[in-house]
Short mmCIF file of C-alpha atoms in Angstrom, two decimals:
data_model
loop_
_atom_site.label_atom_id
_atom_site.label_comp_id
_atom_site.label_asym_id
_atom_site.label_seq_id
_atom_site.Cartn_x
_atom_site.Cartn_y
_atom_site.Cartn_z
CA MET A 20 22.28 -28.17 -14.45
CA GLU A 21 23.09 -29.19 -10.97
CA PRO A 22 20.37 -31.06 -9.13
CA ARG A 23 18.10 -29.05 -6.85
CA PRO A 24 19.10 -29.07 -3.11
CA ARG A 25 16.67 -30.30 -0.63
CA SER A 26 16.09 -26.89 0.50
CA PHE A 27 14.47 -25.97 -2.83
CA TYR A 28 11.41 -28.24 -2.16
CA VAL A 29 10.84 -27.03 1.33
CA LEU A 30 11.10 -23.42 0.07
CA SER A 31 8.78 -24.25 -2.76
CA ALA A 32 6.07 -25.59 -0.39
CA PHE A 33 6.38 -22.43 1.53
CA PHE A 34 6.10 -20.43 -1.36
CA ALA A 35 3.03 -22.28 -2.31
CA LEU A 36 1.40 -21.76 1.01
CA PHE A 37 2.23 -17.96 1.03
CA ILE A 38 0.53 -17.62 -2.33
CA LEU A 39 -2.38 -19.78 -0.90
CA PHE A 40 -2.54 -17.21 2.02
CA LEU A 41 -2.45 -14.45 -0.25
CA TYR A 42 -5.05 -15.58 -2.55
CA GLY A 43 -7.24 -17.91 -0.61
CA PRO A 44 -9.47 -15.50 1.10
CA THR A 45 -10.07 -13.39 -2.03
CA ILE A 46 -11.01 -16.61 -3.80
CA THR A 47 -13.32 -17.72 -1.06
CA ILE A 48 -15.27 -14.66 -1.19
CA GLY A 49 -15.52 -15.15 -4.89
CA ILE A 50 -16.99 -18.51 -4.41
CA LEU A 51 -19.49 -17.32 -1.56
CA SER A 52 -20.76 -14.49 -3.80
CA PHE A 53 -22.47 -17.16 -5.85
CA GLN A 54 -24.33 -18.23 -2.84
CA GLY A 55 -27.82 -19.11 -3.04
CA GLU A 56 -30.75 -16.92 -2.04
CA GLY A 57 -30.98 -18.39 1.36
CA GLY A 58 -27.31 -18.48 2.15
CA GLY A 59 -25.08 -16.76 4.58
CA LEU A 60 -21.63 -15.18 5.05
CA THR A 61 -19.96 -18.40 5.18
CA PHE A 62 -20.05 -21.93 3.93
CA PRO A 63 -22.14 -24.00 3.54
CA MET A 64 -23.20 -22.97 -0.01
CA ARG A 65 -27.10 -22.93 -0.09
CA GLY A 66 -27.13 -23.53 -3.88
CA VAL A 67 -25.42 -21.77 -6.48
CA SER A 68 -27.15 -18.53 -8.08
CA PHE A 69 -26.37 -15.09 -9.38
CA TYR A 70 -28.68 -13.75 -6.85
CA TRP A 71 -26.55 -11.41 -4.95
CA PHE A 72 -25.12 -9.96 -8.15
CA TYR A 73 -28.72 -9.01 -9.30
CA ASP A 74 -29.34 -7.67 -5.86
CA LEU A 75 -26.47 -5.37 -6.33
CA PHE A 76 -27.60 -4.10 -9.66
CA GLU A 77 -31.15 -3.60 -8.49
CA GLN A 78 -31.58 -2.30 -4.98
CA GLN A 79 -30.08 0.90 -4.15
CA ALA A 80 -31.20 1.03 -0.63
CA VAL A 81 -27.56 0.82 0.84
CA GLY A 82 -26.22 3.55 -1.06
CA ASP A 83 -24.99 4.68 -4.53
CA ILE A 84 -22.64 1.91 -5.43
CA TRP A 85 -22.69 2.84 -9.09
CA GLY A 86 -22.18 6.50 -8.84
CA SER A 87 -19.39 5.78 -6.22
CA PHE A 88 -17.75 3.52 -8.93
CA ARG A 89 -18.03 6.22 -11.52
CA ARG A 90 -16.49 8.61 -9.28
CA SER A 91 -13.60 6.28 -8.14
CA PHE A 92 -12.78 5.53 -11.82
CA VAL A 93 -12.68 9.13 -12.93
CA LEU A 94 -10.59 10.03 -9.88
CA GLY A 95 -8.40 7.04 -10.70
CA LEU A 96 -7.67 8.39 -14.19
CA MET A 97 -7.23 11.89 -12.79
CA VAL A 98 -4.80 10.64 -10.21
CA MET A 99 -3.02 8.36 -12.75
CA VAL A 100 -2.35 11.13 -15.32
CA VAL A 101 -1.13 13.67 -12.93
CA THR A 102 0.89 11.06 -11.17
CA VAL A 103 2.74 10.16 -14.53
CA VAL A 104 3.41 13.64 -15.59
CA VAL A 105 4.47 14.92 -12.15
CA SER A 106 6.80 11.87 -11.51
CA VAL A 107 8.35 12.27 -14.76
CA MET A 108 8.81 16.06 -14.30
CA GLY A 109 10.27 15.48 -10.76
CA GLY A 110 12.42 12.57 -11.77
CA LEU A 111 14.05 14.55 -14.55
CA ALA A 112 14.53 17.56 -12.29
CA PHE A 113 16.18 15.25 -9.28
CA ARG A 114 18.83 14.27 -11.68
CA ARG A 115 20.91 17.37 -10.83
CA LYS A 116 21.12 18.89 -7.50
CA PHE A 117 18.98 22.13 -7.08
CA PRO A 118 18.36 24.52 -4.18
CA GLY A 119 16.10 22.80 -1.86
CA SER A 120 16.44 19.38 -3.47
CA ASN A 121 17.16 17.70 -0.04
CA VAL A 122 14.32 19.53 1.57
CA LEU A 123 12.06 18.11 -1.23
CA PHE A 124 13.28 14.71 -1.13
CA TYR A 125 12.60 14.29 2.48
CA LEU A 126 9.22 15.66 2.00
CA ILE A 127 8.58 12.97 -0.49
CA ILE A 128 9.77 10.47 2.22
CA THR A 129 7.39 12.23 4.82
CA SER A 130 4.58 12.07 2.34
CA LEU A 131 5.06 8.29 2.01
CA VAL A 132 5.41 7.54 5.62
CA ILE A 133 3.03 9.94 7.45
CA PRO A 134 0.04 8.13 8.73
CA SER A 135 -2.67 8.63 6.36
CA ILE A 136 -5.24 9.85 8.66
CA LEU A 137 -3.22 12.93 9.26
CA ILE A 138 -3.50 13.90 5.53
CA SER A 139 -7.27 13.15 5.88
CA LEU A 140 -7.54 15.30 8.90
CA GLY A 141 -5.13 18.31 7.85
CA VAL A 142 -6.63 18.45 4.46
CA GLY A 143 -10.12 18.37 5.68
CA LEU A 144 -9.11 21.03 8.21
CA LEU A 145 -7.47 23.13 5.48
CA PHE A 146 -10.60 23.30 3.41
CA SER A 147 -13.18 23.89 6.22
CA GLN A 148 -11.18 26.45 7.76
CA SER A 149 -10.45 28.37 4.33
CA GLY A 150 -14.19 28.21 3.66
CA LEU A 151 -13.87 25.73 0.80
CA ASN A 152 -16.10 22.61 0.38
CA VAL A 153 -14.28 19.30 0.25
CA HIS A 154 -14.94 17.43 -2.70
CA TRP A 155 -13.55 14.10 -3.98
CA SER A 156 -12.30 15.95 -7.23
CA THR A 157 -10.37 18.71 -5.19
CA SER A 158 -9.41 17.90 -1.73
CA GLY A 159 -9.92 14.01 -2.27
CA PHE A 160 -7.67 14.23 -5.46
CA GLY A 161 -5.12 16.18 -3.61
CA SER A 162 -5.03 13.89 -0.80
CA GLN A 163 -4.40 10.85 -3.00
CA LEU A 164 -1.67 12.45 -4.94
CA THR A 165 0.37 12.63 -1.55
CA TRP A 166 0.11 8.82 -1.73
CA THR A 167 0.59 8.11 -5.22
CA LEU A 168 3.37 10.72 -5.99
CA PRO A 169 5.98 9.33 -3.64
CA PHE A 170 5.53 5.66 -5.51
CA GLY A 171 5.77 7.37 -8.76
CA LEU A 172 8.85 9.21 -7.72
CA LEU A 173 10.62 6.45 -6.27
CA ILE A 174 10.14 4.53 -9.55
CA MET A 175 11.42 7.24 -11.50
CA PHE A 176 14.57 7.91 -9.24
CA ALA A 177 15.30 4.12 -9.63
CA VAL A 178 14.90 4.56 -13.42
CA PHE A 179 17.16 7.42 -13.80
CA ASN A 180 19.74 5.90 -11.58
CA ARG A 181 20.19 3.32 -14.33
CA PHE A 182 19.56 5.64 -17.12
CA ASP A 183 22.87 5.85 -19.55
CA LYS A 184 23.34 9.57 -20.04
CA SER A 185 25.54 8.93 -23.29
CA TYR A 186 22.14 8.45 -25.16
CA GLU A 187 21.32 12.21 -24.50
CA GLU A 188 24.78 13.29 -24.98
CA ALA A 189 24.69 11.63 -28.50
CA ALA A 190 21.49 13.26 -29.30
CA ARG A 191 22.91 16.69 -28.32
CA ASP A 192 26.01 16.01 -30.25
CA LEU A 193 23.66 15.41 -33.28
CA GLY A 194 22.12 18.82 -32.85
CA ALA A 195 18.92 17.89 -31.02
CA THR A 196 17.28 20.60 -28.88
CA PRO A 197 16.56 19.79 -25.23
CA TRP A 198 12.96 19.07 -26.02
CA GLN A 199 13.74 16.79 -29.16
CA THR A 200 16.05 14.93 -26.67
CA LEU A 201 13.39 14.57 -24.39
CA ARG A 202 10.59 13.63 -26.87
CA HIS A 203 12.58 11.29 -28.90
CA VAL A 204 15.38 9.66 -26.88
CA VAL A 205 14.57 9.93 -23.13
CA LEU A 206 10.66 9.28 -23.04
CA PRO A 207 10.94 6.29 -25.41
CA ILE A 208 13.65 4.67 -23.15
CA ILE A 209 11.74 5.26 -19.90
CA ALA A 210 8.16 4.51 -21.50
CA PRO A 211 8.02 0.85 -19.89
CA SER A 212 8.36 2.27 -16.39
CA LEU A 213 5.67 4.87 -17.08
CA ILE A 214 3.38 2.13 -17.50
CA GLY A 215 4.22 0.98 -14.08
CA VAL A 216 3.87 4.47 -12.64
CA ALA A 217 0.52 4.72 -14.45
CA LEU A 218 -0.55 1.47 -12.79
CA PHE A 219 0.54 2.47 -9.28
CA GLY A 220 -1.35 5.89 -9.79
CA PHE A 221 -4.75 4.42 -10.76
CA THR A 222 -4.94 1.41 -8.45
CA LEU A 223 -3.50 3.19 -5.38
CA SER A 224 -6.13 5.72 -5.92
CA TYR A 225 -8.96 3.24 -6.95
CA ASP A 226 -8.42 1.48 -3.73
CA GLU A 227 -7.47 4.48 -1.32
CA PHE A 228 -9.51 4.71 1.79
CA ALA A 229 -7.84 6.59 4.68
CA ARG A 230 -6.94 9.57 2.78
CA THR A 231 -10.15 10.20 1.12
CA LEU A 232 -12.20 9.57 4.42
CA LEU A 233 -12.50 13.07 5.50
CA THR A 234 -11.70 14.77 2.12
CA SER A 235 -14.23 13.37 -0.31
CA GLY A 236 -17.24 15.53 0.86
CA SER A 237 -21.02 14.17 0.48
CA TYR A 238 -20.07 11.99 -2.78
CA ASN A 239 -18.41 8.89 -1.59
CA THR A 240 -15.70 6.91 -3.54
CA LEU A 241 -16.13 3.17 -4.09
CA PRO A 242 -14.01 2.01 -1.12
CA LEU A 243 -15.61 4.45 1.32
CA GLU A 244 -19.13 3.06 0.14
CA ILE A 245 -17.80 -0.39 0.70
CA TYR A 246 -16.68 0.46 4.21
CA GLY A 247 -20.04 2.00 4.92
CA MET A 248 -21.64 -1.26 3.76
CA THR A 249 -19.42 -3.41 6.16
CA THR A 250 -21.28 -1.79 9.08
CA ASN A 251 -24.82 -2.27 7.97
CA VAL A 252 -24.97 -4.96 5.32
CA THR A 253 -24.50 -8.60 6.50
CA SER A 254 -25.27 -10.53 3.36
CA PRO A 255 -23.31 -11.99 0.54
CA VAL A 256 -24.16 -8.98 -1.34
CA LEU A 257 -20.95 -7.55 0.19
CA TYR A 258 -19.06 -10.54 -1.39
CA ALA A 259 -20.48 -9.83 -4.65
CA LEU A 260 -19.37 -6.13 -4.67
CA GLY A 261 -15.86 -7.52 -3.57
CA THR A 262 -15.83 -10.00 -6.32
CA LEU A 263 -16.85 -7.45 -8.99
CA THR A 264 -14.28 -4.75 -7.78
CA THR A 265 -11.61 -7.35 -7.58
CA ILE A 266 -12.51 -8.53 -11.12
CA PHE A 267 -12.15 -4.94 -12.04
CA SER A 268 -8.74 -4.44 -10.55
CA LEU A 269 -7.64 -7.59 -12.15
CA ILE A 270 -8.81 -6.37 -15.62
CA ILE A 271 -7.00 -3.00 -15.09
CA ILE A 272 -3.77 -4.81 -14.13
CA GLY A 273 -4.03 -7.10 -16.90
CA VAL A 274 -4.59 -4.30 -19.43
CA PHE A 275 -1.39 -2.44 -17.96
CA LEU A 276 0.68 -5.69 -18.22
CA CYS A 277 -0.58 -6.28 -21.64
CA VAL A 278 0.53 -2.82 -22.89
CA ALA A 279 3.78 -3.28 -21.35
CA LEU A 280 4.04 -6.64 -23.20
CA VAL A 281 3.14 -5.31 -26.50
CA ALA A 282 5.15 -1.99 -26.25
CA ASN A 283 8.28 -4.36 -25.40
CA ARG A 284 7.43 -6.52 -28.41
CA ARG A 285 7.03 -3.73 -30.76
CA ARG A 286 10.20 -2.11 -29.64
CA ALA A 287 12.21 -5.51 -30.00
CA ARG A 288 10.68 -5.65 -33.66
CA GLN A 289 10.97 -2.24 -34.93
CA GLY A 290 13.67 -0.82 -32.85
CA SER A 291 14.00 2.74 -32.06
CA ASP A 292 12.42 5.58 -33.56
CA ALA A 293 15.59 7.23 -34.15
CA GLY A 294 15.79 9.49 -37.18
CA LYS A 295 11.99 10.08 -37.27
CA GLY A 296 12.13 13.29 -35.34
CA ILE A 297 13.52 15.40 -37.96
CA MET B 17 10.37 21.12 -13.45
CA VAL B 18 9.61 20.47 -9.92
CA SER B 19 7.22 23.18 -9.32
CA PRO B 20 4.03 21.01 -9.74
CA LEU B 21 5.65 18.43 -7.35
CA ALA B 22 6.37 21.23 -4.84
CA ALA B 23 3.06 22.64 -5.11
CA VAL B 24 1.29 19.46 -4.39
CA LEU B 25 3.30 18.56 -1.54
CA LEU B 26 3.16 22.17 -0.17
CA ILE B 27 -0.74 22.35 -0.31
CA PHE B 28 -1.46 18.75 0.59
CA LEU B 29 1.11 17.67 2.96
CA VAL B 30 2.96 20.72 4.55
CA LEU B 31 0.13 23.04 5.00
CA PRO B 32 -2.26 20.26 6.58
CA ILE B 33 0.62 19.49 8.94
CA VAL B 34 1.06 23.03 10.02
CA LEU B 35 -2.82 23.34 10.40
CA ILE B 36 -3.12 20.32 12.42
CA VAL B 37 -0.03 21.62 14.62
CA ILE B 38 -2.07 25.08 14.94
CA VAL B 39 -5.29 23.45 15.60
CA SER B 40 -3.80 21.11 18.35
CA PHE B 41 -3.44 24.10 20.58
CA TRP B 42 -7.20 25.18 19.86
CA ARG B 43 -10.09 24.61 22.06
CA ALA B 44 -13.20 22.58 21.29
CA THR B 45 -16.62 23.20 22.41
CA GLU B 46 -19.56 20.63 21.80
CA PHE B 47 -20.26 22.48 18.50
CA SER B 48 -17.50 24.33 17.24
CA ILE B 49 -13.51 24.76 17.66
CA ILE B 50 -12.28 27.97 18.81
CA PRO B 51 -8.77 29.39 18.12
CA ALA B 52 -6.77 29.64 21.17
CA PHE B 53 -3.22 28.76 22.42
CA GLU B 54 -3.32 26.39 25.18
CA PHE B 55 -1.66 23.26 25.96
CA ASP B 56 -4.81 21.41 27.50
CA ASN B 57 -5.01 18.90 24.61
CA TYR B 58 -1.58 17.68 25.18
CA ALA B 59 -1.99 17.92 28.96
CA PHE B 60 -5.14 15.63 28.67
CA LEU B 61 -3.37 13.51 26.22
CA PHE B 62 -0.39 12.82 28.60
CA GLY B 63 -2.36 12.69 31.58
CA SER B 64 -4.72 9.95 30.41
CA PRO B 65 -3.82 6.31 31.20
CA VAL B 66 -5.59 5.54 28.01
CA THR B 67 -3.09 7.16 25.85
CA TYR B 68 -0.12 4.98 27.24
CA THR B 69 -2.13 1.75 26.78
CA VAL B 70 -3.04 2.71 23.20
CA PHE B 71 0.69 3.78 22.29
CA PHE B 72 1.75 0.42 23.75
CA ASN B 73 -0.85 -1.60 21.77
CA THR B 74 0.46 0.53 18.33
CA PHE B 75 4.04 -0.56 19.03
CA LYS B 76 2.91 -4.25 19.90
CA TYR B 77 1.10 -4.41 16.66
CA ALA B 78 4.04 -2.90 14.88
CA VAL B 79 6.71 -5.06 16.18
CA ILE B 80 4.72 -8.46 15.86
CA THR B 81 3.76 -7.67 12.32
CA TRP B 82 7.26 -6.66 11.72
CA ALA B 83 8.63 -9.93 12.83
CA CYS B 84 6.12 -11.85 10.81
CA THR B 85 6.38 -10.13 7.64
CA LEU B 86 10.20 -9.91 7.89
CA LEU B 87 10.21 -13.61 8.39
CA ILE B 88 7.99 -14.47 5.61
CA GLY B 89 9.00 -11.85 3.15
CA PHE B 90 12.67 -12.70 3.62
CA THR B 91 11.95 -16.32 2.92
CA VAL B 92 9.82 -15.59 -0.18
CA ALA B 93 12.32 -13.13 -1.58
CA TYR B 94 15.18 -15.66 -0.92
CA TYR B 95 13.29 -18.39 -2.87
CA LEU B 96 12.63 -16.12 -5.73
CA ALA B 97 15.98 -14.63 -6.04
CA PHE B 98 18.13 -17.76 -5.41
CA HIS B 99 16.13 -20.76 -6.23
CA ILE B 100 14.15 -19.83 -9.27
CA ARG B 101 16.67 -20.01 -12.08
CA SER B 102 14.76 -18.84 -15.13
CA GLN B 103 14.04 -15.16 -15.44
CA THR B 104 10.81 -15.62 -16.96
CA TRP B 105 9.59 -17.78 -13.93
CA GLN B 106 11.07 -15.22 -11.60
CA ILE B 107 9.16 -12.43 -13.21
CA ALA B 108 5.94 -14.41 -13.27
CA LEU B 109 6.16 -15.45 -9.69
CA PHE B 110 7.22 -12.24 -8.34
CA LEU B 111 4.04 -10.44 -10.16
CA LEU B 112 1.93 -13.10 -8.71
CA CYS B 113 3.08 -11.87 -5.31
CA THR B 114 2.53 -8.22 -6.10
CA ILE B 115 -0.92 -8.44 -7.71
CA PRO B 116 -2.87 -8.36 -4.45
CA PHE B 117 -1.09 -5.11 -3.67
CA TRP B 118 -3.04 -3.57 -6.54
CA THR B 119 -6.27 -4.69 -5.22
CA SER B 120 -8.48 -3.22 -2.45
CA ASN B 121 -7.43 -3.63 0.97
CA ILE B 122 -10.85 -3.30 2.47
CA ILE B 123 -11.86 -6.36 0.18
CA ARG B 124 -8.94 -8.18 1.37
CA MET B 125 -10.17 -7.63 5.01
CA ILE B 126 -13.60 -8.66 4.55
CA SER B 127 -12.31 -11.64 2.74
CA TRP B 128 -11.08 -13.11 6.35
CA ILE B 129 -14.60 -13.25 7.60
CA PRO B 130 -15.62 -16.77 6.11
CA PHE B 131 -12.38 -18.03 7.28
CA LEU B 132 -12.12 -17.00 10.81
CA GLY B 133 -15.87 -16.38 11.89
CA ARG B 134 -17.50 -18.51 14.58
CA ASN B 135 -18.81 -20.92 12.01
CA GLY B 136 -16.12 -20.10 9.59
CA ILE B 137 -13.78 -22.28 7.72
CA ALA B 138 -10.98 -22.67 10.25
CA ASN B 139 -13.31 -23.54 13.05
CA SER B 140 -15.41 -26.10 11.11
CA THR B 141 -12.38 -27.61 9.69
CA LEU B 142 -10.75 -28.01 13.15
CA MET B 143 -14.01 -29.35 14.75
CA SER B 144 -14.28 -32.06 11.93
CA TRP B 145 -10.76 -32.96 12.38
CA GLY B 146 -11.37 -33.42 16.17
CA VAL B 147 -8.75 -30.82 17.29
CA ILE B 148 -11.36 -28.55 19.10
CA ASP B 149 -14.76 -29.50 20.35
CA ASP B 150 -16.14 -26.02 20.58
CA PRO B 151 -15.56 -22.93 18.15
CA ILE B 152 -12.48 -20.90 18.95
CA GLU B 153 -13.88 -17.33 19.52
CA TRP B 154 -10.78 -15.56 19.32
CA LEU B 155 -10.20 -15.90 15.61
CA LEU B 156 -12.30 -13.13 14.27
CA PHE B 157 -12.31 -9.83 16.19
CA SER B 158 -9.30 -10.05 18.07
CA ASP B 159 -5.81 -9.01 18.18
CA PHE B 160 -5.00 -12.29 16.44
CA ALA B 161 -7.19 -11.25 13.48
CA VAL B 162 -5.75 -7.72 13.42
CA ILE B 163 -2.14 -9.02 12.99
CA LEU B 164 -3.22 -11.73 10.60
CA ALA B 165 -4.55 -8.92 8.32
CA PHE B 166 -1.66 -6.86 8.91
CA VAL B 167 0.65 -9.68 7.72
CA HIS B 168 -1.78 -10.39 4.83
CA LEU B 169 -1.90 -6.82 3.67
CA TYR B 170 1.72 -5.76 4.18
CA THR B 171 4.15 -8.78 3.62
CA LEU B 172 4.47 -7.53 0.01
CA PHE B 173 6.23 -4.37 1.23
CA MET B 174 9.00 -6.55 2.54
CA VAL B 175 9.10 -8.91 -0.26
CA VAL B 176 9.55 -6.24 -2.92
CA PRO B 177 12.58 -4.35 -1.43
CA ILE B 178 14.38 -7.44 -0.26
CA PHE B 179 14.01 -9.19 -3.69
CA ASN B 180 15.31 -6.11 -5.17
CA THR B 181 18.40 -5.95 -3.16
CA MET B 182 19.06 -9.80 -3.38
CA MET B 183 18.92 -9.36 -7.19
CA ARG B 184 21.69 -7.01 -7.01
CA ILE B 185 24.05 -9.41 -4.99
CA ASP B 186 27.08 -10.57 -7.23
CA LYS B 187 26.38 -14.25 -7.46
CA SER B 188 30.40 -14.69 -7.84
CA LEU B 189 30.52 -13.70 -4.11
CA ILE B 190 28.22 -16.80 -3.30
CA GLU B 191 30.52 -19.05 -5.18
CA ALA B 192 33.46 -17.67 -3.62
CA ALA B 193 31.91 -18.37 -0.18
CA ARG B 194 31.25 -22.06 -1.32
CA ASP B 195 34.67 -22.47 -2.80
CA ALA B 196 35.98 -21.17 0.56
CA GLY B 197 34.09 -23.94 2.38
CA ALA B 198 31.06 -22.14 3.61
CA ASN B 199 27.82 -24.28 3.94
CA GLY B 200 24.42 -23.05 2.87
CA ALA B 201 23.59 -21.63 6.48
CA GLN B 202 26.75 -19.97 6.53
CA ILE B 203 26.59 -18.45 3.31
CA LEU B 204 23.00 -17.23 4.22
CA TRP B 205 24.14 -15.74 7.51
CA ASN B 206 27.45 -14.23 6.62
CA VAL B 207 26.90 -13.21 2.89
CA ILE B 208 23.34 -12.93 1.89
CA ILE B 209 21.69 -11.33 4.97
CA PRO B 210 24.57 -8.68 5.47
CA LEU B 211 24.25 -7.69 1.95
CA THR B 212 20.42 -7.72 1.96
CA LYS B 213 20.21 -5.24 4.95
CA PRO B 214 19.44 -2.21 3.00
CA GLY B 215 16.18 -3.94 1.49
CA ILE B 216 15.19 -5.13 4.85
CA MET B 217 15.59 -1.59 6.28
CA ILE B 218 13.32 -0.16 3.54
CA GLY B 219 10.69 -2.90 3.85
CA THR B 220 10.76 -2.33 7.76
CA ILE B 221 10.05 1.49 7.11
CA PHE B 222 7.04 0.42 4.96
CA VAL B 223 5.70 -2.16 7.47
CA VAL B 224 6.25 -0.17 10.70
CA THR B 225 4.84 3.15 9.30
CA LEU B 226 1.84 1.42 7.67
CA VAL B 227 1.02 -0.36 10.90
CA MET B 228 1.43 2.64 13.30
CA GLY B 229 -0.60 4.94 10.95
CA ASP B 230 -3.49 2.32 10.64
CA PHE B 231 -6.78 2.87 12.05
CA ILE B 232 -9.18 0.92 9.61
CA THR B 233 -7.56 -2.56 9.94
CA VAL B 234 -7.54 -2.37 13.82
CA ARG B 235 -11.16 -1.36 13.85
CA PHE B 236 -12.53 -3.74 11.31
CA MET B 237 -10.67 -6.79 12.44
CA SER B 238 -11.05 -6.21 16.02
CA GLY B 239 -14.57 -5.63 15.69
CA SER B 240 -13.89 -2.35 17.60
CA GLN B 241 -12.52 -4.12 20.77
CA SER B 242 -8.98 -2.89 20.47
CA ALA B 243 -7.53 0.35 19.88
CA ASN B 244 -4.28 1.89 18.52
CA VAL B 245 -3.40 5.63 18.08
CA GLY B 246 -5.01 5.87 14.67
CA ARG B 247 -8.22 4.75 16.10
CA LEU B 248 -8.00 7.10 18.94
CA ILE B 249 -7.57 10.03 16.31
CA SER B 250 -10.53 8.78 14.15
CA ASN B 251 -12.81 8.56 17.11
CA ASP B 252 -12.12 11.96 18.05
CA ILE B 253 -12.62 12.96 14.64
CA ALA B 254 -16.02 11.01 14.58
CA LEU B 255 -16.95 13.28 17.83
CA LEU B 256 -15.82 16.54 15.78
CA GLN B 257 -13.10 16.85 18.69
CA TYR B 258 -10.75 18.22 16.14
CA PRO B 259 -8.14 20.04 18.56
CA SER B 260 -7.57 16.71 20.49
CA ALA B 261 -7.56 14.77 17.44
CA SER B 262 -4.91 17.03 16.19
CA ALA B 263 -2.82 16.73 19.34
CA THR B 264 -2.81 12.94 19.11
CA ALA B 265 -1.98 13.28 15.47
CA ILE B 266 0.88 15.49 16.13
CA VAL B 267 2.35 13.05 18.92
CA LEU B 268 1.69 10.08 16.52
CA LEU B 269 3.55 11.96 13.73
CA LEU B 270 6.51 12.68 15.97
CA THR B 271 6.72 8.95 17.03
CA VAL B 272 6.62 7.79 13.43
CA LEU B 273 9.19 10.37 12.26
CA ILE B 274 11.47 9.41 15.06
CA THR B 275 11.21 5.78 14.52
CA ILE B 276 11.89 6.40 10.62
CA GLY B 277 14.75 8.68 11.52
CA ILE B 278 16.62 5.86 13.58
CA LEU B 279 15.82 3.56 10.81
CA LEU B 280 17.24 5.85 8.08
CA ARG B 281 20.70 6.00 9.97
CA PHE B 282 21.22 2.34 8.54
CA VAL B 283 20.34 2.93 5.03
CA ASP B 284 20.70 5.55 2.24
CA ILE B 285 17.48 5.30 0.49
CA ARG B 286 18.67 7.28 -2.60
CA LYS B 287 21.69 4.96 -3.15
CA GLU B 288 19.41 1.85 -3.04
CA LEU B 289 16.80 2.70 -5.39
#
């Protein structure tokens, strides 16, 4: 191997600083959430304790944190499942040109770049003007899909751009029906990317704020609850909540990455499931 | 196959936009909104000097954030793509860069408080070093804090597409340039940057639209002292002035779409995926 040029060390230092910039603040509130009982929003630490975590579990004066967490979790799962299914269907459909495919493509791009507050305002108006009640599981759910679907679809487009069609042709030549081809050839090949789509679907929904602002109705999702807290809570209990949800997010990311890793390993060991579809 | 997708986009994207357009011509009283067809909301919007300041602010945030994220994002992507030799490390470091994207933006904003506050880490460090005598007041709740938060939140949107295009550059092109006598800077400027342009464009589209459409970062990080268009809209919504919020929203949407339209002339997204 040729020796590293000097620029490598300069760039390594830059990269390290970038990572510090990225993670430093989060780690700081992680540390500060263990602030002692009399401690404030910044250093110095006045002792180390779980006081603010207990506080989070006990007092419910600031709102319904656990209820909002449950709602966000359920909503995240709903958005995840729909995002995966709709993105795969959309990705498959977009492999061929169809009437209106260009319009639909630009709608997807619009959905991605439109300022979130317009979705919030528009869906809110749509529901109020048509006499429906806004609720996190209907209007909130739909609003979030306008944010997760473009990501899912862009991933699927990227996947199908690289997809080798001769696998499908081989399956068809061997007499597989279109459904069998999809189920036993296409889906297993694109499965790892679906884990990625699912990860996007869940986490983007779980953290979404702007699009649910006017569309979640009287029951808040967790990000809305946290945002509400920033205006009236000025104690490290905010950090404790932040630390907990960040840990939760990290666990979710970890689970998805592990699933991807295990799936890849299993596939490498066992090969395909070809022949099992008879 | 596309019907579910089309249905979602129709109900939750097209219809809401149409409705916003309609409502932007309505009239608002203190308690309700009344169907009408008048241009009062637009006349008021374009007649108010606040509008121009706020739009100028929005562009200012977008341009400064874009420049910072591009510079940082390009450097990070370049490092990952050309200086990390093993693929495992490349993936690991790339993941390290993207994980924050999957955590909560609001928490990441809140997490700047202990750093930037009056008695925060930045001020106390600088004071203990003797660089400053009194705490700097403009660290938190200022334009500086807003842009810092934007860069913190959105640099990933630059890193990912730029890294993606860089990974597809044929390494033999770089060898050829070196054989032809180009030095590192020349390779960077004449080979890598031109080939990375599509990635830069996609990153630019993400960053510019996210910053222009934002209202929450500006509100939180400026301590309600600065405004951009998104905040103008959200203030109107808070006052239940939906028609005027809608008019502002339409103007914002057109501004964003025109900006994107111009950027899309430089890149074919479908080819770059």
